[in-house]
PDB file of C-alpha atoms and ligand atoms in Angstrom:
ATOM      1  CA  UNK A   1      91.167 180.891-127.283  1.00 42.00           C
ATOM      2  CA  UNK A   2      87.936 182.867-127.268  1.00 45.00           C
ATOM      3  CA  UNK A   3      85.002 181.507-129.260  1.00 47.00           C
ATOM      4  CA  UNK A   4      83.477 184.642-130.870  1.00 52.00           C
ATOM      5  CA  UNK A   5      79.978 185.034-132.247  1.00 51.00           C
ATOM      6  CA  UNK A   6      81.531 185.113-135.794  1.00 55.00           C
ATOM      7  CA  UNK A   7      83.300 181.791-135.217  1.00 56.00           C
ATOM      8  CA  UNK A   8      80.163 180.330-133.775  1.00 50.00           C
ATOM      9  CA  UNK A   9      78.131 181.362-136.887  1.00 54.00           C
ATOM     10  CA  UNK A  10      80.757 179.795-139.174  1.00 55.00           C
ATOM     11  CA  UNK A  11      80.670 176.623-137.103  1.00 49.00           C
ATOM     12  CA  UNK A  12      76.875 176.522-137.192  1.00 48.00           C
ATOM     13  CA  UNK A  13      76.771 177.174-140.954  1.00 48.00           C
ATOM     14  CA  UNK A  14      79.370 174.460-141.604  1.00 50.00           C
ATOM     15  CA  UNK A  15      77.457 171.985-139.455  1.00 49.00           C
ATOM     16  CA  UNK A  16      74.199 172.826-141.196  1.00 47.00           C
ATOM     17  CA  UNK A  17      75.774 172.360-144.653  1.00 50.00           C
ATOM     18  CA  UNK A  18      77.188 168.949-143.725  1.00 47.00           C
ATOM     19  CA  UNK A  19      73.810 168.019-142.270  1.00 48.00           C
ATOM     20  CA  UNK A  20      71.958 169.158-145.389  1.00 45.00           C
ATOM     21  CA  UNK A  21      74.296 167.332-147.794  1.00 46.00           C
ATOM     22  CA  UNK A  22      74.144 164.165-145.654  1.00 45.00           C
ATOM     23  CA  UNK A  23      70.372 164.507-145.398  1.00 46.00           C
ATOM     24  CA  UNK A  24      70.055 164.959-149.158  1.00 44.00           C
ATOM     25  CA  UNK A  25      72.027 161.763-149.872  1.00 43.00           C
ATOM     26  CA  UNK A  26      70.142 159.866-147.179  1.00 46.00           C
ATOM     27  CA  UNK A  27      66.880 161.050-148.779  1.00 46.00           C
ATOM     28  CA  UNK A  28      68.123 160.191-152.260  1.00 47.00           C
ATOM     29  CA  UNK A  29      69.241 156.691-151.210  1.00 50.00           C
ATOM     30  CA  UNK A  30      66.019 156.124-149.342  1.00 58.00           C
ATOM     31  CA  UNK A  31      64.114 156.742-152.559  1.00 66.00           C
ATOM     32  CA  UNK A  32      66.442 154.724-154.779  1.00 70.00           C
ATOM     33  CA  UNK A  33      65.283 151.136-155.356  1.00 78.00           C
ATOM     34  CA  UNK A  34      67.674 148.687-153.712  1.00 85.00           C
ATOM     35  CA  UNK A  35      68.279 146.633-156.864  1.00 91.00           C
ATOM     36  CA  UNK A  36      68.018 142.894-157.352  1.00 95.00           C
ATOM     37  CA  UNK A  37      67.600 141.030-154.059  1.00 95.00           C
ATOM     38  CA  UNK A  38      66.023 137.835-152.826  1.00 96.00           C
ATOM     39  CA  UNK A  39      63.698 139.440-150.277  1.00 95.00           C
ATOM     40  CA  UNK A  40      61.575 141.990-152.109  1.00 95.00           C
ATOM     41  CA  UNK A  41      60.661 142.812-155.694  1.00 96.00           C
ATOM     42  CA  UNK A  42      62.740 145.490-157.336  1.00 96.00           C
ATOM     43  CA  UNK A  43      61.926 147.557-160.457  1.00 97.00           C
ATOM     44  CA  UNK A  44      63.796 146.975-163.728  1.00 97.00           C
ATOM     45  CA  UNK A  45      63.387 149.031-166.896  1.00 97.00           C
ATOM     46  CA  UNK A  46      62.736 147.205-170.162  1.00 98.00           C
ATOM     47  CA  UNK A  47      65.522 148.799-172.177  1.00 98.00           C
ATOM     48  CA  UNK A  48      65.075 146.667-175.313  1.00 98.00           C
ATOM     49  CA  UNK A  49      62.609 144.161-176.784  1.00 98.00           C
ATOM     50  CA  UNK A  50      63.792 142.034-179.718  1.00 96.00           C
ATOM     51  CA  UNK A  51      61.172 139.837-181.371  1.00 94.00           C
ATOM     52  CA  UNK A  52      62.695 136.441-182.141  1.00 91.00           C
ATOM     53  CA  UNK A  53      59.677 134.360-183.154  1.00 89.00           C
ATOM     54  CA  UNK A  54      55.988 135.326-183.542  1.00 89.00           C
ATOM     55  CA  UNK A  55      55.350 134.522-179.866  1.00 92.00           C
ATOM     56  CA  UNK A  56      58.754 134.951-178.193  1.00 94.00           C
ATOM     57  CA  UNK A  57      61.059 137.897-177.627  1.00 96.00           C
ATOM     58  CA  UNK A  58      64.321 138.759-175.918  1.00 97.00           C
ATOM     59  CA  UNK A  59      63.752 141.320-173.182  1.00 98.00           C
ATOM     60  CA  UNK A  60      66.727 143.354-171.934  1.00 98.00           C
ATOM     61  CA  UNK A  61      66.059 144.512-168.378  1.00 98.00           C
ATOM     62  CA  UNK A  62      68.158 147.165-166.638  1.00 97.00           C
ATOM     63  CA  UNK A  63      68.024 147.596-162.849  1.00 96.00           C
ATOM     64  CA  UNK A  64      66.757 150.920-161.530  1.00 96.00           C
ATOM     65  CA  UNK A  65      68.728 150.350-158.302  1.00 92.00           C
ATOM     66  CA  UNK A  66      72.123 148.925-157.333  1.00 90.00           C
ATOM     67  CA  UNK A  67      74.002 146.529-159.624  1.00 90.00           C
ATOM     68  CA  UNK A  68      75.569 144.737-156.666  1.00 90.00           C
ATOM     69  CA  UNK A  69      73.674 141.435-156.768  1.00 90.00           C
ATOM     70  CA  UNK A  70      73.926 141.217-160.560  1.00 92.00           C
ATOM     71  CA  UNK A  71      77.566 140.186-160.152  1.00 89.00           C
ATOM     72  CA  UNK A  72      79.120 136.942-158.855  1.00 86.00           C
ATOM     73  CA  UNK A  73      76.187 134.758-159.843  1.00 93.00           C
ATOM     74  CA  UNK A  74      76.794 131.047-160.493  1.00 93.00           C
ATOM     75  CA  UNK A  75      75.252 129.116-163.361  1.00 95.00           C
ATOM     76  CA  UNK A  76      72.497 128.045-163.447  1.00 96.00           C
ATOM     77  CA  UNK A  77      70.728 130.993-161.791  1.00 96.00           C
ATOM     78  CA  UNK A  78      67.201 132.276-162.155  1.00 97.00           C
ATOM     79  CA  UNK A  79      65.064 135.166-160.941  1.00 97.00           C
ATOM     80  CA  UNK A  80      61.337 135.453-160.463  1.00 98.00           C
ATOM     81  CA  UNK A  81      59.223 138.020-162.281  1.00 98.00           C
ATOM     82  CA  UNK A  82      55.775 138.906-160.984  1.00 97.00           C
ATOM     83  CA  UNK A  83      52.522 140.235-162.258  1.00 96.00           C
ATOM     84  CA  UNK A  84      51.736 142.666-159.412  1.00 92.00           C
ATOM     85  CA  UNK A  85      48.058 142.985-160.393  1.00 93.00           C
ATOM     86  CA  UNK A  86      47.485 139.273-159.838  1.00 92.00           C
ATOM     87  CA  UNK A  87      50.243 138.577-157.293  1.00 90.00           C
ATOM     88  CA  UNK A  88      51.515 135.712-159.445  1.00 96.00           C
ATOM     89  CA  UNK A  89      55.208 135.018-159.958  1.00 97.00           C
ATOM     90  CA  UNK A  90      57.164 132.711-162.279  1.00 97.00           C
ATOM     91  CA  UNK A  91      60.865 131.822-162.645  1.00 96.00           C
ATOM     92  CA  UNK A  92      62.906 133.043-165.639  1.00 98.00           C
ATOM     93  CA  UNK A  93      66.524 132.369-166.637  1.00 98.00           C
ATOM     94  CA  UNK A  94      68.835 135.196-167.699  1.00 98.00           C
ATOM     95  CA  UNK A  95      70.796 134.204-170.810  1.00 97.00           C
ATOM     96  CA  UNK A  96      73.874 135.973-169.445  1.00 97.00           C
ATOM     97  CA  UNK A  97      74.896 136.468-165.819  1.00 96.00           C
ATOM     98  CA  UNK A  98      77.342 138.868-164.158  1.00 94.00           C
ATOM     99  CA  UNK A  99      76.405 141.685-166.535  1.00 95.00           C
ATOM    100  CA  UNK A 100      74.900 145.133-165.936  1.00 95.00           C
ATOM    101  CA  UNK A 101      71.593 144.023-167.397  1.00 97.00           C
ATOM    102  CA  UNK A 102      69.627 140.824-167.909  1.00 97.00           C
ATOM    103  CA  UNK A 103      68.521 139.360-171.225  1.00 98.00           C
ATOM    104  CA  UNK A 104      65.604 136.944-171.059  1.00 98.00           C
ATOM    105  CA  UNK A 105      64.175 134.819-173.848  1.00 97.00           C
ATOM    106  CA  UNK A 106      60.466 134.656-172.984  1.00 97.00           C
ATOM    107  CA  UNK A 107      57.587 132.980-174.815  1.00 96.00           C
ATOM    108  CA  UNK A 108      54.107 134.477-174.590  1.00 97.00           C
ATOM    109  CA  UNK A 109      51.231 132.248-173.448  1.00 96.00           C
ATOM    110  CA  UNK A 110      48.022 134.187-174.031  1.00 94.00           C
ATOM    111  CA  UNK A 111      46.335 132.579-171.029  1.00 94.00           C
ATOM    112  CA  UNK A 112      49.487 132.849-168.899  1.00 96.00           C
ATOM    113  CA  UNK A 113      49.348 135.592-166.262  1.00 97.00           C
ATOM    114  CA  UNK A 114      53.070 136.350-166.047  1.00 98.00           C
ATOM    115  CA  UNK A 115      54.347 135.772-169.616  1.00 98.00           C
ATOM    116  CA  UNK A 116      51.449 137.808-171.064  1.00 98.00           C
ATOM    117  CA  UNK A 117      52.095 140.527-168.454  1.00 98.00           C
ATOM    118  CA  UNK A 118      55.722 140.796-169.628  1.00 98.00           C
ATOM    119  CA  UNK A 119      54.731 140.690-173.311  1.00 98.00           C
ATOM    120  CA  UNK A 120      52.145 143.456-172.754  1.00 97.00           C
ATOM    121  CA  UNK A 121      54.982 145.862-171.873  1.00 98.00           C
ATOM    122  CA  UNK A 122      56.900 148.139-174.212  1.00 98.00           C
ATOM    123  CA  UNK A 123      60.417 149.558-174.121  1.00 98.00           C
ATOM    124  CA  UNK A 124      60.795 152.019-171.238  1.00 98.00           C
ATOM    125  CA  UNK A 125      58.174 150.244-169.074  1.00 98.00           C
ATOM    126  CA  UNK A 126      58.950 148.635-165.729  1.00 97.00           C
ATOM    127  CA  UNK A 127      58.754 145.013-164.551  1.00 97.00           C
ATOM    128  CA  UNK A 128      59.542 143.651-161.108  1.00 97.00           C
ATOM    129  CA  UNK A 129      62.199 141.030-160.359  1.00 97.00           C
ATOM    130  CA  UNK A 130      63.399 139.148-157.287  1.00 97.00           C
ATOM    131  CA  UNK A 131      66.501 136.960-156.960  1.00 96.00           C
ATOM    132  CA  UNK A 132      68.949 135.650-157.878  1.00 96.00           C
ATOM    133  CA  UNK A 133      68.247 132.030-156.910  1.00 96.00           C
ATOM    134  CA  UNK A 134      70.114 128.865-157.866  1.00 95.00           C
ATOM    135  CA  UNK A 135      67.995 126.843-160.300  1.00 94.00           C
ATOM    136  CA  UNK A 136      69.486 123.537-159.159  1.00 91.00           C
ATOM    137  CA  UNK A 137      71.837 122.111-156.572  1.00 87.00           C
ATOM    138  CA  UNK A 138      73.576 120.095-159.304  1.00 91.00           C
ATOM    139  CA  UNK A 139      77.382 120.571-159.482  1.00 93.00           C
ATOM    140  CA  UNK A 140      78.084 120.700-163.234  1.00 95.00           C
ATOM    141  CA  UNK A 141      81.833 121.302-162.672  1.00 95.00           C
ATOM    142  CA  UNK A 142      82.369 117.594-161.873  1.00 95.00           C
ATOM    143  CA  UNK A 143      81.793 116.620-165.516  1.00 97.00           C
ATOM    144  CA  UNK A 144      84.080 116.755-168.574  1.00 98.00           C
ATOM    145  CA  UNK A 145      81.264 117.144-171.109  1.00 98.00           C
ATOM    146  CA  UNK A 146      77.658 118.372-171.025  1.00 98.00           C
ATOM    147  CA  UNK A 147      74.786 117.265-173.264  1.00 98.00           C
ATOM    148  CA  UNK A 148      71.718 119.488-173.164  1.00 98.00           C
ATOM    149  CA  UNK A 149      68.368 118.196-174.412  1.00 98.00           C
ATOM    150  CA  UNK A 150      66.017 121.148-174.650  1.00 97.00           C
ATOM    151  CA  UNK A 151      62.697 122.236-176.093  1.00 96.00           C
ATOM    152  CA  UNK A 152      61.592 125.807-176.807  1.00 93.00           C
ATOM    153  CA  UNK A 153      62.561 128.312-174.102  1.00 94.00           C
ATOM    154  CA  UNK A 154      64.248 125.400-172.302  1.00 96.00           C
ATOM    155  CA  UNK A 155      67.285 126.620-174.257  1.00 97.00           C
ATOM    156  CA  UNK A 156      67.701 129.493-171.740  1.00 97.00           C
ATOM    157  CA  UNK A 157      69.290 127.576-168.800  1.00 97.00           C
ATOM    158  CA  UNK A 158      71.619 125.634-171.132  1.00 97.00           C
ATOM    159  CA  UNK A 159      72.515 128.878-172.871  1.00 97.00           C
ATOM    160  CA  UNK A 160      73.551 130.394-169.542  1.00 97.00           C
ATOM    161  CA  UNK A 161      75.474 127.279-168.540  1.00 97.00           C
ATOM    162  CA  UNK A 162      77.279 127.046-171.897  1.00 96.00           C
ATOM    163  CA  UNK A 163      78.334 130.693-171.596  1.00 95.00           C
ATOM    164  CA  UNK A 164      80.008 129.858-168.302  1.00 95.00           C
ATOM    165  CA  UNK A 165      81.469 126.440-169.051  1.00 94.00           C
ATOM    166  CA  UNK A 166      84.763 125.514-170.673  1.00 92.00           C
ATOM    167  CA  UNK A 167      83.921 121.847-171.333  1.00 97.00           C
ATOM    168  CA  UNK A 168      82.298 120.727-174.621  1.00 97.00           C
ATOM    169  CA  UNK A 169      78.533 121.337-174.642  1.00 98.00           C
ATOM    170  CA  UNK A 170      76.438 119.446-177.211  1.00 98.00           C
ATOM    171  CA  UNK A 171      72.826 120.567-177.421  1.00 98.00           C
ATOM    172  CA  UNK A 172      69.842 118.789-178.950  1.00 98.00           C
ATOM    173  CA  UNK A 173      67.374 121.603-179.545  1.00 97.00           C
ATOM    174  CA  UNK A 174      63.768 120.629-180.329  1.00 96.00           C
ATOM    175  CA  UNK A 175      61.385 123.187-181.793  1.00 92.00           C
ATOM    176  CA  UNK A 176      57.936 123.017-183.328  1.00 88.00           C
ATOM    177  CA  UNK A 177      57.844 122.734-187.133  1.00 87.00           C
ATOM    178  CA  UNK A 178      58.078 126.180-188.673  1.00 83.00           C
ATOM    179  CA  UNK A 179      59.306 127.725-185.432  1.00 83.00           C
ATOM    180  CA  UNK A 180      62.783 129.280-185.604  1.00 80.00           C
ATOM    181  CA  UNK A 181      65.260 127.574-183.200  1.00 88.00           C
ATOM    182  CA  UNK A 182      66.025 130.904-181.564  1.00 89.00           C
ATOM    183  CA  UNK A 183      69.527 131.761-180.350  1.00 93.00           C
ATOM    184  CA  UNK A 184      71.162 128.734-182.024  1.00 94.00           C
ATOM    185  CA  UNK A 185      73.506 130.688-184.291  1.00 94.00           C
ATOM    186  CA  UNK A 186      74.211 133.304-181.644  1.00 94.00           C
ATOM    187  CA  UNK A 187      75.188 130.636-179.115  1.00 95.00           C
ATOM    188  CA  UNK A 188      77.437 128.756-181.562  1.00 94.00           C
ATOM    189  CA  UNK A 189      79.127 132.031-182.513  1.00 95.00           C
ATOM    190  CA  UNK A 190      79.702 133.143-178.920  1.00 95.00           C
ATOM    191  CA  UNK A 191      80.807 129.755-177.542  1.00 95.00           C
ATOM    192  CA  UNK A 192      83.328 127.696-179.555  1.00 95.00           C
ATOM    193  CA  UNK A 193      82.761 124.766-177.157  1.00 95.00           C
ATOM    194  CA  UNK A 194      79.090 124.484-178.208  1.00 97.00           C
ATOM    195  CA  UNK A 195      77.445 122.423-180.971  1.00 97.00           C
ATOM    196  CA  UNK A 196      73.699 122.607-181.567  1.00 97.00           C
ATOM    197  CA  UNK A 197      71.680 119.890-183.322  1.00 96.00           C
ATOM    198  CA  UNK A 198      68.168 121.040-184.219  1.00 96.00           C
ATOM    199  CA  UNK A 199      65.131 118.747-184.441  1.00 96.00           C
ATOM    200  CA  UNK A 200      61.965 120.261-185.876  1.00 93.00           C
ATOM    201  CA  UNK A 201      60.106 117.955-188.197  1.00 89.00           C
ATOM    202  CA  UNK A 202      60.066 114.682-186.267  1.00 92.00           C
ATOM    203  CA  UNK A 203      60.099 113.253-182.759  1.00 94.00           C
ATOM    204  CA  UNK A 204      63.364 113.131-180.843  1.00 96.00           C
ATOM    205  CA  UNK A 205      65.105 109.714-180.634  1.00 97.00           C
ATOM    206  CA  UNK A 206      67.752 108.337-178.255  1.00 97.00           C
ATOM    207  CA  UNK A 207      70.436 108.422-180.984  1.00 97.00           C
ATOM    208  CA  UNK A 208      69.967 112.201-181.366  1.00 97.00           C
ATOM    209  CA  UNK A 209      71.155 112.552-177.798  1.00 98.00           C
ATOM    210  CA  UNK A 210      73.794 109.808-177.697  1.00 97.00           C
ATOM    211  CA  UNK A 211      75.502 109.895-181.108  1.00 96.00           C
ATOM    212  CA  UNK A 212      77.902 112.783-181.811  1.00 97.00           C
ATOM    213  CA  UNK A 213      81.066 112.794-183.924  1.00 96.00           C
ATOM    214  CA  UNK A 214      84.483 113.541-182.491  1.00 95.00           C
ATOM    215  CA  UNK A 215      83.700 112.932-178.823  1.00 96.00           C
ATOM    216  CA  UNK A 216      86.546 111.572-176.703  1.00 94.00           C
ATOM    217  CA  UNK A 217      84.897 111.968-173.269  1.00 96.00           C
ATOM    218  CA  UNK A 218      83.236 108.743-172.035  1.00 96.00           C
ATOM    219  CA  UNK A 219      79.509 108.937-171.297  1.00 96.00           C
ATOM    220  CA  UNK A 220      80.284 108.084-167.669  1.00 97.00           C
ATOM    221  CA  UNK A 221      81.965 111.521-167.373  1.00 98.00           C
ATOM    222  CA  UNK A 222      79.168 113.303-169.226  1.00 98.00           C
ATOM    223  CA  UNK A 223      76.292 115.204-167.658  1.00 98.00           C
ATOM    224  CA  UNK A 224      72.977 115.163-169.522  1.00 98.00           C
ATOM    225  CA  UNK A 225      70.565 117.991-168.651  1.00 98.00           C
ATOM    226  CA  UNK A 226      66.975 118.000-169.901  1.00 98.00           C
ATOM    227  CA  UNK A 227      64.910 121.174-169.965  1.00 97.00           C
ATOM    228  CA  UNK A 228      61.491 121.744-171.447  1.00 95.00           C
ATOM    229  CA  UNK A 229      57.830 121.384-170.566  1.00 93.00           C
ATOM    230  CA  UNK A 230      56.891 118.417-168.329  1.00 93.00           C
ATOM    231  CA  UNK A 231      55.721 116.276-171.274  1.00 95.00           C
ATOM    232  CA  UNK A 232      59.038 116.757-173.084  1.00 96.00           C
ATOM    233  CA  UNK A 233      61.088 115.991-169.972  1.00 97.00           C
ATOM    234  CA  UNK A 234      59.014 112.846-169.365  1.00 96.00           C
ATOM    235  CA  UNK A 235      59.524 111.653-172.958  1.00 97.00           C
ATOM    236  CA  UNK A 236      63.287 112.083-172.778  1.00 98.00           C
ATOM    237  CA  UNK A 237      64.051 110.998-169.211  1.00 98.00           C
ATOM    238  CA  UNK A 238      60.822 110.092-167.427  1.00 96.00           C
ATOM    239  CA  UNK A 239      58.708 112.426-165.306  1.00 94.00           C
ATOM    240  CA  UNK A 240      60.162 114.405-162.422  1.00 92.00           C
ATOM    241  CA  UNK A 241      58.796 113.363-159.046  1.00 85.00           C
ATOM    242  CA  UNK A 242      55.677 115.402-158.338  1.00 75.00           C
ATOM    243  CA  UNK A 243      56.671 116.970-155.040  1.00 68.00           C
ATOM    244  CA  UNK A 244      59.711 119.015-154.160  1.00 65.00           C
ATOM    245  CA  UNK A 245      62.770 119.146-156.399  1.00 65.00           C
ATOM    246  CA  UNK A 246      63.050 115.346-156.604  1.00 87.00           C
ATOM    247  CA  UNK A 247      64.309 113.964-159.900  1.00 91.00           C
ATOM    248  CA  UNK A 248      62.394 110.697-160.087  1.00 92.00           C
ATOM    249  CA  UNK A 249      63.907 107.634-161.822  1.00 94.00           C
ATOM    250  CA  UNK A 250      65.450 107.950-165.300  1.00 96.00           C
ATOM    251  CA  UNK A 251      62.978 106.516-167.808  1.00 96.00           C
ATOM    252  CA  UNK A 252      61.965 107.383-171.363  1.00 97.00           C
ATOM    253  CA  UNK A 253      64.614 107.618-174.099  1.00 98.00           C
ATOM    254  CA  UNK A 254      67.482 107.719-171.612  1.00 98.00           C
ATOM    255  CA  UNK A 255      66.404 104.781-169.432  1.00 97.00           C
ATOM    256  CA  UNK A 256      69.308 102.582-170.574  1.00 94.00           C
ATOM    257  CA  UNK A 257      71.885 105.298-171.241  1.00 95.00           C
ATOM    258  CA  UNK A 258      75.174 105.328-169.341  1.00 94.00           C
ATOM    259  CA  UNK A 259      75.509 109.062-168.748  1.00 97.00           C
ATOM    260  CA  UNK A 260      77.410 109.931-165.550  1.00 97.00           C
ATOM    261  CA  UNK A 261      74.317 111.845-164.512  1.00 96.00           C
ATOM    262  CA  UNK A 262      70.937 112.634-166.048  1.00 97.00           C
ATOM    263  CA  UNK A 263      69.410 115.787-164.590  1.00 96.00           C
ATOM    264  CA  UNK A 264      65.872 117.080-165.210  1.00 95.00           C
ATOM    265  CA  UNK A 265      65.454 120.846-164.787  1.00 91.00           C
TER     266      UNK A 265
HETATM  267  C1  FAD B   1      63.551 127.226-163.502  1.00 88.58           C
HETATM  268  C2  FAD B   1      62.672 127.772-164.604  1.00 88.58           C
HETATM  269  C3  FAD B   1      63.176 128.701-165.502  1.00 88.58           C
HETATM  270  C4  FAD B   1      62.376 129.193-166.527  1.00 88.58           C
HETATM  271  N1  FAD B   1      62.901 130.077-167.425  1.00 88.58           N
HETATM  272  C5  FAD B   1      62.131 130.534-168.446  1.00 88.58           C
HETATM  273  C6  FAD B   1      62.663 131.430-169.437  1.00 88.58           C
HETATM  274  O1  FAD B   1      63.835 131.820-169.388  1.00 88.58           O
HETATM  275  N2  FAD B   1      61.836 131.830-170.438  1.00 88.58           N
HETATM  276  C7  FAD B   1      60.518 131.429-170.519  1.00 88.58           C
HETATM  277  O2  FAD B   1      59.791 131.851-171.447  1.00 88.58           O
HETATM  278  N3  FAD B   1      59.992 130.590-169.586  1.00 88.58           N
HETATM  279  C8  FAD B   1      60.750 130.162-168.565  1.00 88.58           C
HETATM  280  N4  FAD B   1      60.201 129.332-167.620  1.00 88.58           N
HETATM  281  C9  FAD B   1      58.737 129.096-167.656  1.00 88.58           C
HETATM  282  C10 FAD B   1      58.034 130.260-166.891  1.00 88.58           C
HETATM  283  O3  FAD B   1      58.399 130.215-165.523  1.00 88.58           O
HETATM  284  C11 FAD B   1      56.500 130.211-166.941  1.00 88.58           C
HETATM  285  O4  FAD B   1      56.075 128.923-166.589  1.00 88.58           O
HETATM  286  C12 FAD B   1      55.932 130.570-168.311  1.00 88.58           C
HETATM  287  O5  FAD B   1      56.362 131.870-168.714  1.00 88.58           O
HETATM  288  C13 FAD B   1      54.399 130.567-168.265  1.00 88.58           C
HETATM  289  O6  FAD B   1      53.991 131.352-167.191  1.00 88.58           O
HETATM  290  P1  FAD B   1      52.557 132.062-167.203  1.00 88.58           P
HETATM  291  O7  FAD B   1      52.277 132.569-165.828  1.00 88.58           O
HETATM  292  O8  FAD B   1      52.462 133.066-168.276  1.00 88.58           O
HETATM  293  O9  FAD B   1      51.562 130.913-167.612  1.00 88.58           O
HETATM  294  P2  FAD B   1      51.072 129.625-166.783  1.00 88.58           P
HETATM  295  O10 FAD B   1      49.887 129.983-165.940  1.00 88.58           O
HETATM  296  O11 FAD B   1      52.231 129.037-166.056  1.00 88.58           O
HETATM  297  O12 FAD B   1      50.630 128.720-167.984  1.00 88.58           O
HETATM  298  C14 FAD B   1      49.706 129.209-168.961  1.00 88.58           C
HETATM  299  C15 FAD B   1      49.468 128.209-170.054  1.00 88.58           C
HETATM  300  O13 FAD B   1      50.661 127.957-170.798  1.00 88.58           O
HETATM  301  C16 FAD B   1      51.027 126.576-170.726  1.00 88.58           C
HETATM  302  N5  FAD B   1      52.484 126.532-170.558  1.00 88.58           N
HETATM  303  C17 FAD B   1      53.219 127.170-169.609  1.00 88.58           C
HETATM  304  N6  FAD B   1      54.529 126.907-169.777  1.00 88.58           N
HETATM  305  C18 FAD B   1      54.625 126.066-170.846  1.00 88.58           C
HETATM  306  C19 FAD B   1      55.712 125.454-171.539  1.00 88.58           C
HETATM  307  N7  FAD B   1      56.990 125.645-171.145  1.00 88.58           N
HETATM  308  N8  FAD B   1      55.430 124.677-172.600  1.00 88.58           N
HETATM  309  C20 FAD B   1      54.176 124.492-173.011  1.00 88.58           C
HETATM  310  N9  FAD B   1      53.097 125.046-172.422  1.00 88.58           N
HETATM  311  C21 FAD B   1      53.309 125.820-171.346  1.00 88.58           C
HETATM  312  C22 FAD B   1      50.315 126.066-169.519  1.00 88.58           C
HETATM  313  O14 FAD B   1      50.055 124.708-169.606  1.00 88.58           O
HETATM  314  C23 FAD B   1      49.029 126.897-169.542  1.00 88.58           C
HETATM  315  O15 FAD B   1      48.101 126.366-170.451  1.00 88.58           O
HETATM  316  C24 FAD B   1      61.006 128.788-166.631  1.00 88.58           C
HETATM  317  C25 FAD B   1      60.497 127.861-165.722  1.00 88.58           C
HETATM  318  C26 FAD B   1      61.318 127.330-164.741  1.00 88.58           C
HETATM  319  C27 FAD B   1      60.736 126.305-163.785  1.00 88.58           C
END
């Protein structure tokens, strides 16, 4: 078979087209952000901001790159968000995992470099995320009931866990007087296994955590998770050890409780 000039031109043209199309996609992919990953920060668009309290909002963040690492996450997972101007990062807990976007409940601290950075943004703006990371090595699946003792945005990790747990979850939710216990009704509506007890106008007591009606799971099979600022955690279960992820001994209100495990987040 002779290979004419005409055939050769067709061959060359075909090759060039394939090369161009391949090159275009390679170029396009090269410029597309890689999506959520643990190594580098990746851009997310703020697709919605919903004000929940005067100083806290729910931010819906949509990845500008691949959705791949948004799936198959285990509770409790977190990501870090950074303020690129100051090179400061902080952990945040998505309320829902394994979705196409993240919803975060974030409180604004005026002197806080990362929370104020996020709150300075408007819908359509970009923030940078890295993750996902496991928040704790605790295996919650070993327990037949979970009690969450939370303050303020400490509701976020328990919210995520409750969404992904089939066992009963009883939550003691402490908020400042006059401050709306955000997400309470939403959580109870979405999760029939969840009950929320709110404490706003007084200090939390041991009975608030221990005494619930209609419980048939012994405390020895119950996991108690505490999440809030360090002072709150110390009041309920004693301070966490200062270095590393060490729990420190159980003190405070739960010192004499017989929970199967007490875990400070
Ligand atoms: C595992 C994990 C998950 C978290 N998830 C969330 C989340 O989903 N939503 C959320 O809003 N926050 C969450 N946080 C807290 C968050 O990481 C930051 O600490 C918080 O947003 C403040 O960061 P910042 O850089 O703005 O201020 P910082 O520089 O950290 O602090 C600024 C000021 O605010 C005070 N402050 C900071 N945090 C608290 C607090 N919790 N209570 C009282 N005073 C405080 C500090 O004492 C300081 O005066 C989480 C923390 C951890 C460890």
